[in-house]
C-alpha positions as protocol buffer text, in pm:
chain_id: "A"
residue {
  index: 1
  type: MET
  ca { x: 6664 y: 2050 z: 9792 }
}
residue {
  index: 2
  type: ILE
  ca { x: 6345 y: 1882 z: 9673 }
}
residue {
  index: 3
  type: THR
  ca { x: 6451 y: 1568 z: 9483 }
}
residue {
  index: 4
  type: SER
  ca { x: 6108 y: 1431 z: 9381 }
}
residue {
  index: 5
  type: GLY
  ca { x: 5752 y: 1554 z: 9348 }
}
residue {
  index: 6
  type: ARG
  ca { x: 5594 y: 1852 z: 9173 }
}
residue {
  index: 7
  type: GLN
  ca { x: 5859 y: 2094 z: 9300 }
}
residue {
  index: 8
  type: GLU
  ca { x: 6161 y: 1878 z: 9212 }
}
residue {
  index: 9
  type: GLY
  ca { x: 6481 y: 2081 z: 9189 }
}
residue {
  index: 10
  type: ALA
  ca { x: 6366 y: 2359 z: 9422 }
}
residue {
  index: 11
  type: GLU
  ca { x: 6619 y: 2462 z: 9685 }
}
residue {
  index: 12
  type: ILE
  ca { x: 6483 y: 2574 z: 10021 }
}
residue {
  index: 13
  type: PRO
  ca { x: 6733 y: 2751 z: 10248 }
}
residue {
  index: 14
  type: LEU
  ca { x: 6663 y: 2744 z: 10622 }
}
residue {
  index: 15
  type: TYR
  ca { x: 6685 y: 3101 z: 10750 }
}
residue {
  index: 16
  type: THR
  ca { x: 6556 y: 3033 z: 11102 }
}
residue {
  index: 17
  type: ASP
  ca { x: 6612 y: 2770 z: 11371 }
}
residue {
  index: 18
  type: SER
  ca { x: 6257 y: 2633 z: 11333 }
}
residue {
  index: 19
  type: VAL
  ca { x: 6083 y: 2567 z: 11000 }
}
residue {
  index: 20
  type: THR
  ca { x: 5747 y: 2397 z: 10950 }
}
residue {
  index: 21
  type: ILE
  ca { x: 5668 y: 2196 z: 10637 }
}
residue {
  index: 22
  type: GLY
  ca { x: 5308 y: 2153 z: 10519 }
}
residue {
  index: 23
  type: ARG
  ca { x: 5074 y: 2130 z: 10223 }
}
residue {
  index: 24
  type: ALA
  ca { x: 5045 y: 2434 z: 9998 }
}
residue {
  index: 25
  type: VAL
  ca { x: 4704 y: 2586 z: 10076 }
}
residue {
  index: 26
  type: ALA
  ca { x: 4588 y: 2948 z: 10065 }
}
residue {
  index: 27
  type: SER
  ca { x: 4570 y: 2977 z: 10445 }
}
residue {
  index: 28
  type: ALA
  ca { x: 4915 y: 2822 z: 10505 }
}
residue {
  index: 29
  type: THR
  ca { x: 5127 y: 2991 z: 10771 }
}
residue {
  index: 30
  type: TRP
  ca { x: 5416 y: 2744 z: 10754 }
}
residue {
  index: 31
  type: GLU
  ca { x: 5745 y: 2832 z: 10590 }
}
residue {
  index: 32
  type: ILE
  ca { x: 5776 y: 2544 z: 10341 }
}
residue {
  index: 33
  type: ARG
  ca { x: 5463 y: 2472 z: 10134 }
}
residue {
  index: 34
  type: LEU
  ca { x: 5466 y: 2149 z: 9933 }
}
residue {
  index: 35
  type: GLU
  ca { x: 5234 y: 2096 z: 9636 }
}
residue {
  index: 36
  type: ASP
  ca { x: 5149 y: 1740 z: 9739 }
}
residue {
  index: 37
  type: ARG
  ca { x: 4802 y: 1618 z: 9845 }
}
residue {
  index: 38
  type: ALA
  ca { x: 4958 y: 1341 z: 10056 }
}
residue {
  index: 39
  type: VAL
  ca { x: 5121 y: 1606 z: 10279 }
}
residue {
  index: 40
  type: SER
  ca { x: 4926 y: 1720 z: 10586 }
}
residue {
  index: 41
  type: ARG
  ca { x: 4855 y: 2089 z: 10626 }
}
residue {
  index: 42
  type: PRO
  ca { x: 5114 y: 2121 z: 10904 }
}
residue {
  index: 43
  type: HIS
  ca { x: 5319 y: 1804 z: 10845 }
}
residue {
  index: 44
  type: CYS
  ca { x: 5652 y: 1828 z: 11029 }
}
residue {
  index: 45
  type: THR
  ca { x: 5900 y: 2074 z: 11173 }
}
residue {
  index: 46
  type: ILE
  ca { x: 6277 y: 2097 z: 11136 }
}
residue {
  index: 47
  type: GLU
  ca { x: 6444 y: 2256 z: 11439 }
}
residue {
  index: 48
  type: LYS
  ca { x: 6799 y: 2344 z: 11531 }
}
residue {
  index: 49
  type: LYS
  ca { x: 6879 y: 2226 z: 11884 }
}
residue {
  index: 50
  type: PRO
  ca { x: 7208 y: 2261 z: 12075 }
}
residue {
  index: 51
  type: GLU
  ca { x: 7298 y: 1904 z: 11970 }
}
residue {
  index: 52
  type: GLY
  ca { x: 7209 y: 1962 z: 11603 }
}
residue {
  index: 53
  type: TRP
  ca { x: 6911 y: 1961 z: 11366 }
}
residue {
  index: 54
  type: VAL
  ca { x: 6607 y: 1741 z: 11438 }
}
residue {
  index: 55
  type: LEU
  ca { x: 6286 y: 1659 z: 11252 }
}
residue {
  index: 56
  type: ILE
  ca { x: 5959 y: 1640 z: 11447 }
}
residue {
  index: 57
  type: ASP
  ca { x: 5650 y: 1480 z: 11291 }
}
residue {
  index: 58
  type: LEU
  ca { x: 5338 y: 1683 z: 11379 }
}
residue {
  index: 59
  type: GLY
  ca { x: 5095 y: 1391 z: 11371 }
}
residue {
  index: 60
  type: SER
  ca { x: 5077 y: 1392 z: 10992 }
}
residue {
  index: 61
  type: ALA
  ca { x: 4814 y: 1163 z: 10838 }
}
residue {
  index: 62
  type: ASN
  ca { x: 5060 y: 977 z: 10613 }
}
residue {
  index: 63
  type: GLY
  ca { x: 5364 y: 1002 z: 10838 }
}
residue {
  index: 64
  type: THR
  ca { x: 5713 y: 1131 z: 10775 }
}
residue {
  index: 65
  type: LEU
  ca { x: 6018 y: 924 z: 10684 }
}
residue {
  index: 66
  type: VAL
  ca { x: 6386 y: 1002 z: 10733 }
}
residue {
  index: 67
  type: ASN
  ca { x: 6616 y: 782 z: 10525 }
}
residue {
  index: 68
  type: GLY
  ca { x: 6323 y: 543 z: 10469 }
}
residue {
  index: 69
  type: LYS
  ca { x: 6240 y: 500 z: 10839 }
}
residue {
  index: 70
  type: SER
  ca { x: 5914 y: 620 z: 10993 }
}
residue {
  index: 71
  type: VAL
  ca { x: 5950 y: 908 z: 11240 }
}
residue {
  index: 72
  type: THR
  ca { x: 5787 y: 881 z: 11581 }
}
residue {
  index: 73
  type: GLY
  ca { x: 5836 y: 1197 z: 11784 }
}
residue {
  index: 74
  type: SER
  ca { x: 6168 y: 1349 z: 11679 }
}
residue {
  index: 75
  type: VAL
  ca { x: 6474 y: 1217 z: 11500 }
}
residue {
  index: 76
  type: PRO
  ca { x: 6818 y: 1375 z: 11446 }
}
residue {
  index: 77
  type: LEU
  ca { x: 6903 y: 1494 z: 11095 }
}
residue {
  index: 78
  type: SER
  ca { x: 7250 y: 1455 z: 10948 }
}
residue {
  index: 79
  type: ASP
  ca { x: 7393 y: 1602 z: 10631 }
}
residue {
  index: 80
  type: GLY
  ca { x: 7250 y: 1414 z: 10332 }
}
residue {
  index: 81
  type: ALA
  ca { x: 6941 y: 1281 z: 10512 }
}
residue {
  index: 82
  type: VAL
  ca { x: 6638 y: 1223 z: 10289 }
}
residue {
  index: 83
  type: ILE
  ca { x: 6308 y: 1348 z: 10435 }
}
residue {
  index: 84
  type: THR
  ca { x: 5990 y: 1203 z: 10280 }
}
residue {
  index: 85
  type: CYS
  ca { x: 5660 y: 1390 z: 10322 }
}
residue {
  index: 86
  type: GLY
  ca { x: 5381 y: 1233 z: 10117 }
}
residue {
  index: 87
  type: GLN
  ca { x: 5521 y: 1177 z: 9765 }
}
residue {
  index: 88
  type: THR
  ca { x: 5789 y: 1445 z: 9807 }
}
residue {
  index: 89
  type: ASN
  ca { x: 6153 y: 1375 z: 9895 }
}
residue {
  index: 90
  type: ILE
  ca { x: 6372 y: 1649 z: 10040 }
}
residue {
  index: 91
  type: LEU
  ca { x: 6750 y: 1620 z: 10062 }
}
residue {
  index: 92
  type: PHE
  ca { x: 6867 y: 1783 z: 10387 }
}
residue {
  index: 93
  type: ARG
  ca { x: 7204 y: 1956 z: 10350 }
}
residue {
  index: 94
  type: LEU
  ca { x: 7401 y: 2136 z: 10620 }
}
residue {
  index: 95
  type: GLY
  ca { x: 7598 y: 2448 z: 10544 }
}
residue {
  index: 96
  type: GLN
  ca { x: 7970 y: 2384 z: 10491 }
}
residue {
  index: 97
  type: ALA
  ca { x: 8072 y: 2507 z: 10840 }
}
residue {
  index: 98
  type: GLU
  ca { x: 7806 y: 2291 z: 11010 }
}
residue {
  index: 99
  type: ALA
  ca { x: 7893 y: 1983 z: 10803 }
}
residue {
  index: 100
  type: GLU
  ca { x: 8261 y: 2015 z: 10898 }
}
residue {
  index: 101
  type: THR
  ca { x: 8179 y: 2023 z: 11271 }
}
residue {
  index: 102
  type: GLN
  ca { x: 7914 y: 1748 z: 11266 }
}
residue {
  index: 103
  type: VAL
  ca { x: 7998 y: 1446 z: 11481 }
}
residue {
  index: 104
  type: PRO
  ca { x: 7969 y: 1118 z: 11283 }
}
């Protein structure tokens, strides 16, 4: 769920095991398009790996944060993690079955 920015309140379900987040432009091919000029065109990717969900920064100009910490390469995502792309915050939520099986 987007918790700040122009699209605040929008819920974005993840239907595939790999989703790219980027700025909303006419030529965008990524799945999640944010209306935020501080977001790079392709900004980051969220992927489901055997060990769980991870976020990968794609060399974004302004960087990506997870829970307030800058991402270099990839970082694991846990239920309730806050992803910051530009001026937009996204609350990452696992489905109920995944959250129940997540290792603390």
